[in-house]
PDB file of C-alpha atoms in Angstrom:
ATOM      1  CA  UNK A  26      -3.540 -39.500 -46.020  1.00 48.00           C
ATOM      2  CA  UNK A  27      -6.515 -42.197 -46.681  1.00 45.00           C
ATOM      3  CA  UNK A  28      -6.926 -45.627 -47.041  1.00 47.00           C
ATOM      4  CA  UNK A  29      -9.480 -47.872 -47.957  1.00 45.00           C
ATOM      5  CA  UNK A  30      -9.705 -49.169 -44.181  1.00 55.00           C
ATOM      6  CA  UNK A  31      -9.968 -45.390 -43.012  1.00 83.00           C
ATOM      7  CA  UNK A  32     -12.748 -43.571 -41.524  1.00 93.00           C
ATOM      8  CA  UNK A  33     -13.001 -40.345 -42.424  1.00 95.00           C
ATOM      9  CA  UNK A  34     -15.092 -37.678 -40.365  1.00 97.00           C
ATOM     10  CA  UNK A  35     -15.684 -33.880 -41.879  1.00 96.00           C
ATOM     11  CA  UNK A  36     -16.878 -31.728 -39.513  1.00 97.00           C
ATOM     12  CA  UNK A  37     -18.191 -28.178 -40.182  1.00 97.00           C
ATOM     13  CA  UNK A  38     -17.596 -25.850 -37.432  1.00 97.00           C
ATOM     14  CA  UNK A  39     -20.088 -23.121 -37.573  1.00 97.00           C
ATOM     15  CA  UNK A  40     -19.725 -20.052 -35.466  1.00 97.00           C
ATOM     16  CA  UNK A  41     -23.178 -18.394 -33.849  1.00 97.00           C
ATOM     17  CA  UNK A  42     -24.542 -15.261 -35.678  1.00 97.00           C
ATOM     18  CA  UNK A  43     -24.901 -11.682 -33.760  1.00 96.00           C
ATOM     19  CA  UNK A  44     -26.929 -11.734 -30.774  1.00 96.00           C
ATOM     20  CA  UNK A  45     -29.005  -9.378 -29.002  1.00 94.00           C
ATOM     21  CA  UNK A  46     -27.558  -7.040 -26.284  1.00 91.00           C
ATOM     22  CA  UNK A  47     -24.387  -6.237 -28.890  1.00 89.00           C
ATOM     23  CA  UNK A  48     -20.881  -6.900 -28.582  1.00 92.00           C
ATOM     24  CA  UNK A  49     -20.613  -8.422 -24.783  1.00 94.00           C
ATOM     25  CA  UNK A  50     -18.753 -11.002 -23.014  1.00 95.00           C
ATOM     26  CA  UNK A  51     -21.490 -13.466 -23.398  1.00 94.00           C
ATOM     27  CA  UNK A  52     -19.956 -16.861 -23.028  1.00 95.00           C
ATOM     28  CA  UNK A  53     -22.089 -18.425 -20.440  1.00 94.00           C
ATOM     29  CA  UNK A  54     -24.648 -15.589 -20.444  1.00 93.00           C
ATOM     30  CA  UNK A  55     -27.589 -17.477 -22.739  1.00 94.00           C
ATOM     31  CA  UNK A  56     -28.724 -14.755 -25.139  1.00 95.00           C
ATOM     32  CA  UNK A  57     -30.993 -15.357 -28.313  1.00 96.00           C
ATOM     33  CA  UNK A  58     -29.603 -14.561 -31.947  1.00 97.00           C
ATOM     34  CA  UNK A  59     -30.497 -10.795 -33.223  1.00 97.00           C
ATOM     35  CA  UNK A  60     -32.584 -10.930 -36.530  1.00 97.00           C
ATOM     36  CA  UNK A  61     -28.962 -10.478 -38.409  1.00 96.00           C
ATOM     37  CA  UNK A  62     -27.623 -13.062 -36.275  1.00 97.00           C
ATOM     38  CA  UNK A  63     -30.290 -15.406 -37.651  1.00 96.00           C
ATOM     39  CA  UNK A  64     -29.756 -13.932 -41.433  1.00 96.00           C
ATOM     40  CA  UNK A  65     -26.138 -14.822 -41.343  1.00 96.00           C
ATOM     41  CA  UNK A  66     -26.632 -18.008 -40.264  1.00 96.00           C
ATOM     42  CA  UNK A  67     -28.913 -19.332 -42.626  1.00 95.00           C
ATOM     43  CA  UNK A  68     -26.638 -17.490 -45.655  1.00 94.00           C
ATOM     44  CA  UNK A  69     -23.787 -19.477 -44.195  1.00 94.00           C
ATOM     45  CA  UNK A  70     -25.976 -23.098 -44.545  1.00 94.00           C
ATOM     46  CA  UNK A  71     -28.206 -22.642 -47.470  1.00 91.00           C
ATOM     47  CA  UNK A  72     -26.053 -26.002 -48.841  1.00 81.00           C
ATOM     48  CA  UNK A  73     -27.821 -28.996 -47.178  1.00 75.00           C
ATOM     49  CA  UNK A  74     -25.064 -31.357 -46.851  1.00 89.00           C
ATOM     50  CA  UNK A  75     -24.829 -32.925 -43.391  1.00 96.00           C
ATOM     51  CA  UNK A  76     -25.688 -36.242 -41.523  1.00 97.00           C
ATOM     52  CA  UNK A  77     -26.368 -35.285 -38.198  1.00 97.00           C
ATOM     53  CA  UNK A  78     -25.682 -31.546 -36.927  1.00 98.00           C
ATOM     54  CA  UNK A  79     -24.055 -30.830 -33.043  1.00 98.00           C
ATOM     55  CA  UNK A  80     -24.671 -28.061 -30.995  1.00 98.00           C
ATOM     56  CA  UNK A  81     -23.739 -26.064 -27.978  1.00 98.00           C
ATOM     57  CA  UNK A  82     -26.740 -25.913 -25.362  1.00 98.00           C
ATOM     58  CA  UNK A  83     -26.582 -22.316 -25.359  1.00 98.00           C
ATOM     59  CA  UNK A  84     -29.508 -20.861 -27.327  1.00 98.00           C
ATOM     60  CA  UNK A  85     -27.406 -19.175 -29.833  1.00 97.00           C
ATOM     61  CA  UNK A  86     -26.741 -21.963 -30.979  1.00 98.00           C
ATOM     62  CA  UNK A  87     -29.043 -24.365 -29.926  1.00 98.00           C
ATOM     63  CA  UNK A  88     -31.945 -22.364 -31.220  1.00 97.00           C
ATOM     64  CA  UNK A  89     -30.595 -22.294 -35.234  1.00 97.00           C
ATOM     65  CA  UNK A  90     -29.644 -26.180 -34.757  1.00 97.00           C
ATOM     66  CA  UNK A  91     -33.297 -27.095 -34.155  1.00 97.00           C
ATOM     67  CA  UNK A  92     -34.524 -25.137 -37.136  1.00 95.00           C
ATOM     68  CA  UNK A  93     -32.018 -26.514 -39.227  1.00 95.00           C
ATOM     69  CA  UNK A  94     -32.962 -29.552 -37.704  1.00 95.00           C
ATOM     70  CA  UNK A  95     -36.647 -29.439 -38.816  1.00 95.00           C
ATOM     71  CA  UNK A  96     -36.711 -28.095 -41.812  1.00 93.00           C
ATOM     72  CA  UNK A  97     -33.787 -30.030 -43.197  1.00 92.00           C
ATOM     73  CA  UNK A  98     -34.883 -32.980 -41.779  1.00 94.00           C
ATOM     74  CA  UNK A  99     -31.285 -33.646 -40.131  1.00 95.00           C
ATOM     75  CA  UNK A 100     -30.995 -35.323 -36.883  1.00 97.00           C
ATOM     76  CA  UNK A 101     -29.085 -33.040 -33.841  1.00 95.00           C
ATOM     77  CA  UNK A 102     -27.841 -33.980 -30.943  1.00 97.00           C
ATOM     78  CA  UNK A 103     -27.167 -31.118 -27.958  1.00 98.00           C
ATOM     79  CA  UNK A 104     -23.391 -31.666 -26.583  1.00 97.00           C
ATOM     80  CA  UNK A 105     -22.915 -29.572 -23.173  1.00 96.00           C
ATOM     81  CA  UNK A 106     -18.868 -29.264 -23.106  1.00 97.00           C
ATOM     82  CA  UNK A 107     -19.561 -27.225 -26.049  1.00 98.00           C
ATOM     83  CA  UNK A 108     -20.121 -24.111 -24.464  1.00 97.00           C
ATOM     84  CA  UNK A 109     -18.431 -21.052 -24.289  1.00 98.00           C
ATOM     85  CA  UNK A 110     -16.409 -20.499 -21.840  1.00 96.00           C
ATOM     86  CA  UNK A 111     -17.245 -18.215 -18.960  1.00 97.00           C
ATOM     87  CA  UNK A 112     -16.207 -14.986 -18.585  1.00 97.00           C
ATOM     88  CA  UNK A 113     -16.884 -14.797 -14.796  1.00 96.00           C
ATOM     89  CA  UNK A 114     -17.357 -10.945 -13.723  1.00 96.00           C
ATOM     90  CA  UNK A 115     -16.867  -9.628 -17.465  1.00 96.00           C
ATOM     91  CA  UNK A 116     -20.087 -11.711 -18.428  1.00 96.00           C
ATOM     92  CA  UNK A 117     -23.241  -9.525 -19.527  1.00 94.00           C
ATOM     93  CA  UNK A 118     -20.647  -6.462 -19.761  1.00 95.00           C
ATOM     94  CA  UNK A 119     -19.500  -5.079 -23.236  1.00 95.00           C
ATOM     95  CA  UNK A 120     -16.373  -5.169 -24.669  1.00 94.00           C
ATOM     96  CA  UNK A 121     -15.427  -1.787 -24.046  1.00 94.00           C
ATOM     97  CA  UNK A 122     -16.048  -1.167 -21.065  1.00 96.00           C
ATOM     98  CA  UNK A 123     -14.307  -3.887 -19.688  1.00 95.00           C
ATOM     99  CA  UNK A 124     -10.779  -3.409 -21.774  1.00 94.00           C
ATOM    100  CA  UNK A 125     -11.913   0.555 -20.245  1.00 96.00           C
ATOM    101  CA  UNK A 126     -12.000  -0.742 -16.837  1.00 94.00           C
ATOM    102  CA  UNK A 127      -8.926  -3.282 -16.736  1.00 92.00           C
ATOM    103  CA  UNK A 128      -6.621  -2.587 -19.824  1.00 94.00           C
ATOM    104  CA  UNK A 129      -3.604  -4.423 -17.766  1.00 94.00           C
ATOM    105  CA  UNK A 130      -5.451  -7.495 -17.161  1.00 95.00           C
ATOM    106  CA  UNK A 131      -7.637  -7.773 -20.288  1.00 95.00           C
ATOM    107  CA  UNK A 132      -4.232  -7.252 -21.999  1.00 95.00           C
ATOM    108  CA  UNK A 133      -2.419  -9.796 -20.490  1.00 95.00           C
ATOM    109  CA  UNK A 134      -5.720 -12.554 -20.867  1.00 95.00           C
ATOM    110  CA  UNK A 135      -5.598 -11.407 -24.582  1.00 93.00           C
ATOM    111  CA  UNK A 136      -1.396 -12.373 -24.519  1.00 94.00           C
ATOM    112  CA  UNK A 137      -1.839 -15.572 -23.328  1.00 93.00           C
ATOM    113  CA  UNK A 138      -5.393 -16.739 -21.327  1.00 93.00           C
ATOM    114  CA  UNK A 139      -3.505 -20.001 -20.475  1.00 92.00           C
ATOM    115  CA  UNK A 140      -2.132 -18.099 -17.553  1.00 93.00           C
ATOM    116  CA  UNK A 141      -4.664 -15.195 -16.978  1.00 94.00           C
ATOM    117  CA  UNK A 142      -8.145 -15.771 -16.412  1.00 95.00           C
ATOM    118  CA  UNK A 143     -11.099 -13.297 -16.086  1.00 96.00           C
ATOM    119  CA  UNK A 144     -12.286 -12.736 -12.517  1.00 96.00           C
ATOM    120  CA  UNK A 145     -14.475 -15.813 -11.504  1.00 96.00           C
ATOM    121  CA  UNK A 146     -14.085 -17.329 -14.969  1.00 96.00           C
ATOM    122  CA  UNK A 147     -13.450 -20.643 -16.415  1.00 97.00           C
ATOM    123  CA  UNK A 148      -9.706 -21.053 -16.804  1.00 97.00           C
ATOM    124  CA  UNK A 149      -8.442 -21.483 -20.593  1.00 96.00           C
ATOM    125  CA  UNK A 150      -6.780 -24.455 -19.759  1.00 96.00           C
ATOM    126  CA  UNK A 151     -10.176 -25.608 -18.045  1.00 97.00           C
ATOM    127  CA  UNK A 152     -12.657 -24.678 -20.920  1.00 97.00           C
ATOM    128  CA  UNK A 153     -10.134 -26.638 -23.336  1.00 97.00           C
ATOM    129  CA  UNK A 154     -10.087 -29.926 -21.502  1.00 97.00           C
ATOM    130  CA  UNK A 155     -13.997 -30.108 -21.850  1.00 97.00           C
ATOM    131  CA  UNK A 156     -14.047 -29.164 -24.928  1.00 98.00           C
ATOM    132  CA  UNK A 157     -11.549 -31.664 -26.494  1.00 98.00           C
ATOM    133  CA  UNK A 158     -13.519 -34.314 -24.469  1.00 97.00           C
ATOM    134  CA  UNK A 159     -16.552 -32.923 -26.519  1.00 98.00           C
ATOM    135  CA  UNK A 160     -14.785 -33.515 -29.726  1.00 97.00           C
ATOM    136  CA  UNK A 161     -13.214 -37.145 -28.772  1.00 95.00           C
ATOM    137  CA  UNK A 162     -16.925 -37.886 -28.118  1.00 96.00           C
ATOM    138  CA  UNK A 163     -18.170 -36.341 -31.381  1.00 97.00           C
ATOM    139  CA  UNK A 164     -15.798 -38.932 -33.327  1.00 95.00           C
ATOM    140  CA  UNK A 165     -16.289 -41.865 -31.364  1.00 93.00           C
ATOM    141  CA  UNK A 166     -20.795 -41.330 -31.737  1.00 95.00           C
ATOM    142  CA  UNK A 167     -20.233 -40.038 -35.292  1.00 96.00           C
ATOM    143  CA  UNK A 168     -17.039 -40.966 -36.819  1.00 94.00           C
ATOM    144  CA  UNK A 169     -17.478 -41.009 -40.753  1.00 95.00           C
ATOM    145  CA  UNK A 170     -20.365 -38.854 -41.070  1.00 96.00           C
ATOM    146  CA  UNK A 171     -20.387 -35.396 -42.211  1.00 97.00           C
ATOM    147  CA  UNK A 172     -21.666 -33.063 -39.196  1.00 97.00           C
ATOM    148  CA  UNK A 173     -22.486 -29.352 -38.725  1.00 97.00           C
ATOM    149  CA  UNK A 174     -21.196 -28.167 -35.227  1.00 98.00           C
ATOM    150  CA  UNK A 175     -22.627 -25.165 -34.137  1.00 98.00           C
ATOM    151  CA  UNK A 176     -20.646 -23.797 -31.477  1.00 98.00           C
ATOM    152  CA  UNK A 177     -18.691 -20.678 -30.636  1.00 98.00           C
ATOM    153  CA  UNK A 178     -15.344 -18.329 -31.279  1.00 97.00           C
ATOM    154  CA  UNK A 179     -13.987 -19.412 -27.931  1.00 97.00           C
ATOM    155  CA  UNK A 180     -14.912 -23.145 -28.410  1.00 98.00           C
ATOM    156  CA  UNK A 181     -13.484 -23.322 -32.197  1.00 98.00           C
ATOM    157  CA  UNK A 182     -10.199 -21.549 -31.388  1.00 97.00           C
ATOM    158  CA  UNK A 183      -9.388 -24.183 -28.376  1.00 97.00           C
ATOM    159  CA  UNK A 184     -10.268 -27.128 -30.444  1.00 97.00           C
ATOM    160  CA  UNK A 185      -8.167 -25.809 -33.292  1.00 97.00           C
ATOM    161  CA  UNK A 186      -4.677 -24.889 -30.555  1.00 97.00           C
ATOM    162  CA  UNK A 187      -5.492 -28.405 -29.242  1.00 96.00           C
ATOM    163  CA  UNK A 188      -5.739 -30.213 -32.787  1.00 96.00           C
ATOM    164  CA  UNK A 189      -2.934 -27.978 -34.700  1.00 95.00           C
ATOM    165  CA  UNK A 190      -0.390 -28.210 -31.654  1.00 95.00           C
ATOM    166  CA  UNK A 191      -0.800 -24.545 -31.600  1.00 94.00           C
ATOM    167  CA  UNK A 192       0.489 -22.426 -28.643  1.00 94.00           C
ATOM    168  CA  UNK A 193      -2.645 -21.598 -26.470  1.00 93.00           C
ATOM    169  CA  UNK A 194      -1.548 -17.996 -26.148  1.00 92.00           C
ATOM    170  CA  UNK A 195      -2.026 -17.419 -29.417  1.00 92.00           C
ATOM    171  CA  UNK A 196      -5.219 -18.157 -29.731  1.00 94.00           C
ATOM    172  CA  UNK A 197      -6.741 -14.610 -29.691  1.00 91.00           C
ATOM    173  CA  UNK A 198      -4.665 -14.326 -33.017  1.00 93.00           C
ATOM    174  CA  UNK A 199      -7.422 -16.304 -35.284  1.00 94.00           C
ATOM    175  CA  UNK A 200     -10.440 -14.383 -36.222  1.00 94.00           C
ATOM    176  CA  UNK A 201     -13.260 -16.670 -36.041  1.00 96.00           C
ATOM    177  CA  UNK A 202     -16.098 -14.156 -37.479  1.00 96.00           C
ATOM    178  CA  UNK A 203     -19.834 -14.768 -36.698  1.00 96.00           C
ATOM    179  CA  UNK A 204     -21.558 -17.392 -38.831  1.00 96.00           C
ATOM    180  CA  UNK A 205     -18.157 -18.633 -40.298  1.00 96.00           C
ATOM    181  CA  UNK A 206     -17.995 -22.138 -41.040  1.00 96.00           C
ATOM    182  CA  UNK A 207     -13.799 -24.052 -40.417  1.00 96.00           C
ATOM    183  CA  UNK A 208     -13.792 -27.424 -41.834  1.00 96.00           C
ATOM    184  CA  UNK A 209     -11.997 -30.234 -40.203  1.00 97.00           C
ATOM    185  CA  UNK A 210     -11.176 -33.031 -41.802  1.00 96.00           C
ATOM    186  CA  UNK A 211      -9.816 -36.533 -39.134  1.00 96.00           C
ATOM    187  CA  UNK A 212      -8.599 -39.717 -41.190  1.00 95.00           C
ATOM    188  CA  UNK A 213      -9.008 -42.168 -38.432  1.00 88.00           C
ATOM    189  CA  UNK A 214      -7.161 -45.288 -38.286  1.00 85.00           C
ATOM    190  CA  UNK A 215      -5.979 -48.094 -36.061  1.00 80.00           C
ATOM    191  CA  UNK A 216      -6.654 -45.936 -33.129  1.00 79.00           C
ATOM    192  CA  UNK A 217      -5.209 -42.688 -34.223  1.00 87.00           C
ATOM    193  CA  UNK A 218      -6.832 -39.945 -35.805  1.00 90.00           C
ATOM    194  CA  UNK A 219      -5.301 -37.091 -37.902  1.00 94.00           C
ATOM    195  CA  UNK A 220      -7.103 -34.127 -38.022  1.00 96.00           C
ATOM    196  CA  UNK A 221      -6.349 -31.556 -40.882  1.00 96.00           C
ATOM    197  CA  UNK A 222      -7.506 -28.110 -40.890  1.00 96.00           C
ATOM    198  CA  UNK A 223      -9.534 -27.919 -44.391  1.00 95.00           C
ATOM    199  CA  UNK A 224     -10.357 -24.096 -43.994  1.00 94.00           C
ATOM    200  CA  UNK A 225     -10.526 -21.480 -41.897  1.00 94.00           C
ATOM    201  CA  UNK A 226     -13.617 -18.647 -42.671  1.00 90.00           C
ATOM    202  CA  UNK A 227     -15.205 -20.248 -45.561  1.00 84.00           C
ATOM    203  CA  UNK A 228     -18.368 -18.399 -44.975  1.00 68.00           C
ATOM    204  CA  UNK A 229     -19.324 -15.662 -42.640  1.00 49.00           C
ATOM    205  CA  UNK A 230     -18.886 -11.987 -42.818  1.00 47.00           C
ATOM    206  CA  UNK A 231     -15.721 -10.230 -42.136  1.00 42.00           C
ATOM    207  CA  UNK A 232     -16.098  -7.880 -39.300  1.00 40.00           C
TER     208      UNK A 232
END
């Protein structure tokens, strides 16, 4: 796919470890990693290989790109449309409570959240417009480097239906594990950039 006159940008997307307060919806509800949530993460990055690392504001995320940051001696840069989406009135509450509470509805979000949104949430369609704007501004700062992007499950499998021209109802279909790292690869080139999906899970522990 390259040239000599390409620019090629890898980017790492790393997923957030456990967090405290177990297995919530907790996209825009800012909750600190759990001591495994901090364990995983540094498993998953004990290969110092980046240029510049990108994270979500959330401290989740933000918290493991600053020490990362420090002790690696890696510049980061905080990128706000890379938050999770919100989950409106199923934030804070766990997971089974809520599919408990509303199986028709969380069904149907789960089938296909481009047309289904939680009550007083972010639309899927919403969330993925920021975040693709997040990523067009990623390559245009940072184009040819190779970055870390700490982010989230939600943020990685929009950015992956947008990239892959992949239905967004069938997004709930990729596992994106905590502390799992998806490489993306862009060849960029007279304009156009060509993103290929490098792999999917390379690190992280299946759950």
């Amino acid at each position: 796919m390259s040239s000599q006159s390409d620019v090629v940008t890898t980017i790492d997307m790393l997923r957030h470890g456990a967090c405290d307060g177990g297995e919530i919806y907790r996209g825009s509800t800012d909750v600190a990693l759990s001591q495994e949530g901090w364990r995983q993460m540094e498993q998953a990055t004990t290969t110092n290989k980046w240029q510049t690392i990108i994270t979500s504001p959330l401290i989740r995320c933000r918290s493991f790109a600053e020490q990362c940051s420090t002790e690696n001696n890696i510049p980061f840069h905080v990128i706000s449309g890379l938050r999770e989406m919100d989950f409106g009135e199923w934030e804070g509450r766990l997971l089974q409570e809520v599919w408990h509470s509303d199986p028709k509805m969380v069904s149907q979000f789960y089938d296909d959240p481009s047309s289904v949104t939680p009550p007083g949430g972010e639309p899927a369609l919403i969330a993925q417009e920021r975040i693709v704007e997040a990523w067009r501004t990623i390559l245009e700062q940072y184009g040819g480097q190779h970055l870390l992007l700490i982010c989230h499950a939600g943020v990685i499998r929009l950015l992956l239906s947008d990239l892959l021209n992949m239905p967004l109802r069938a997004i709930a279909r990729l596992h994106i594990p905590y502390a799992s790292i998806s490489r993306i690869k862009v060849y960029q080139s007279e304009g156009r950039n060509f993103p290929m999906l490098m792999s999917l899970n390379s690190h992280g522990e299946q759950q």
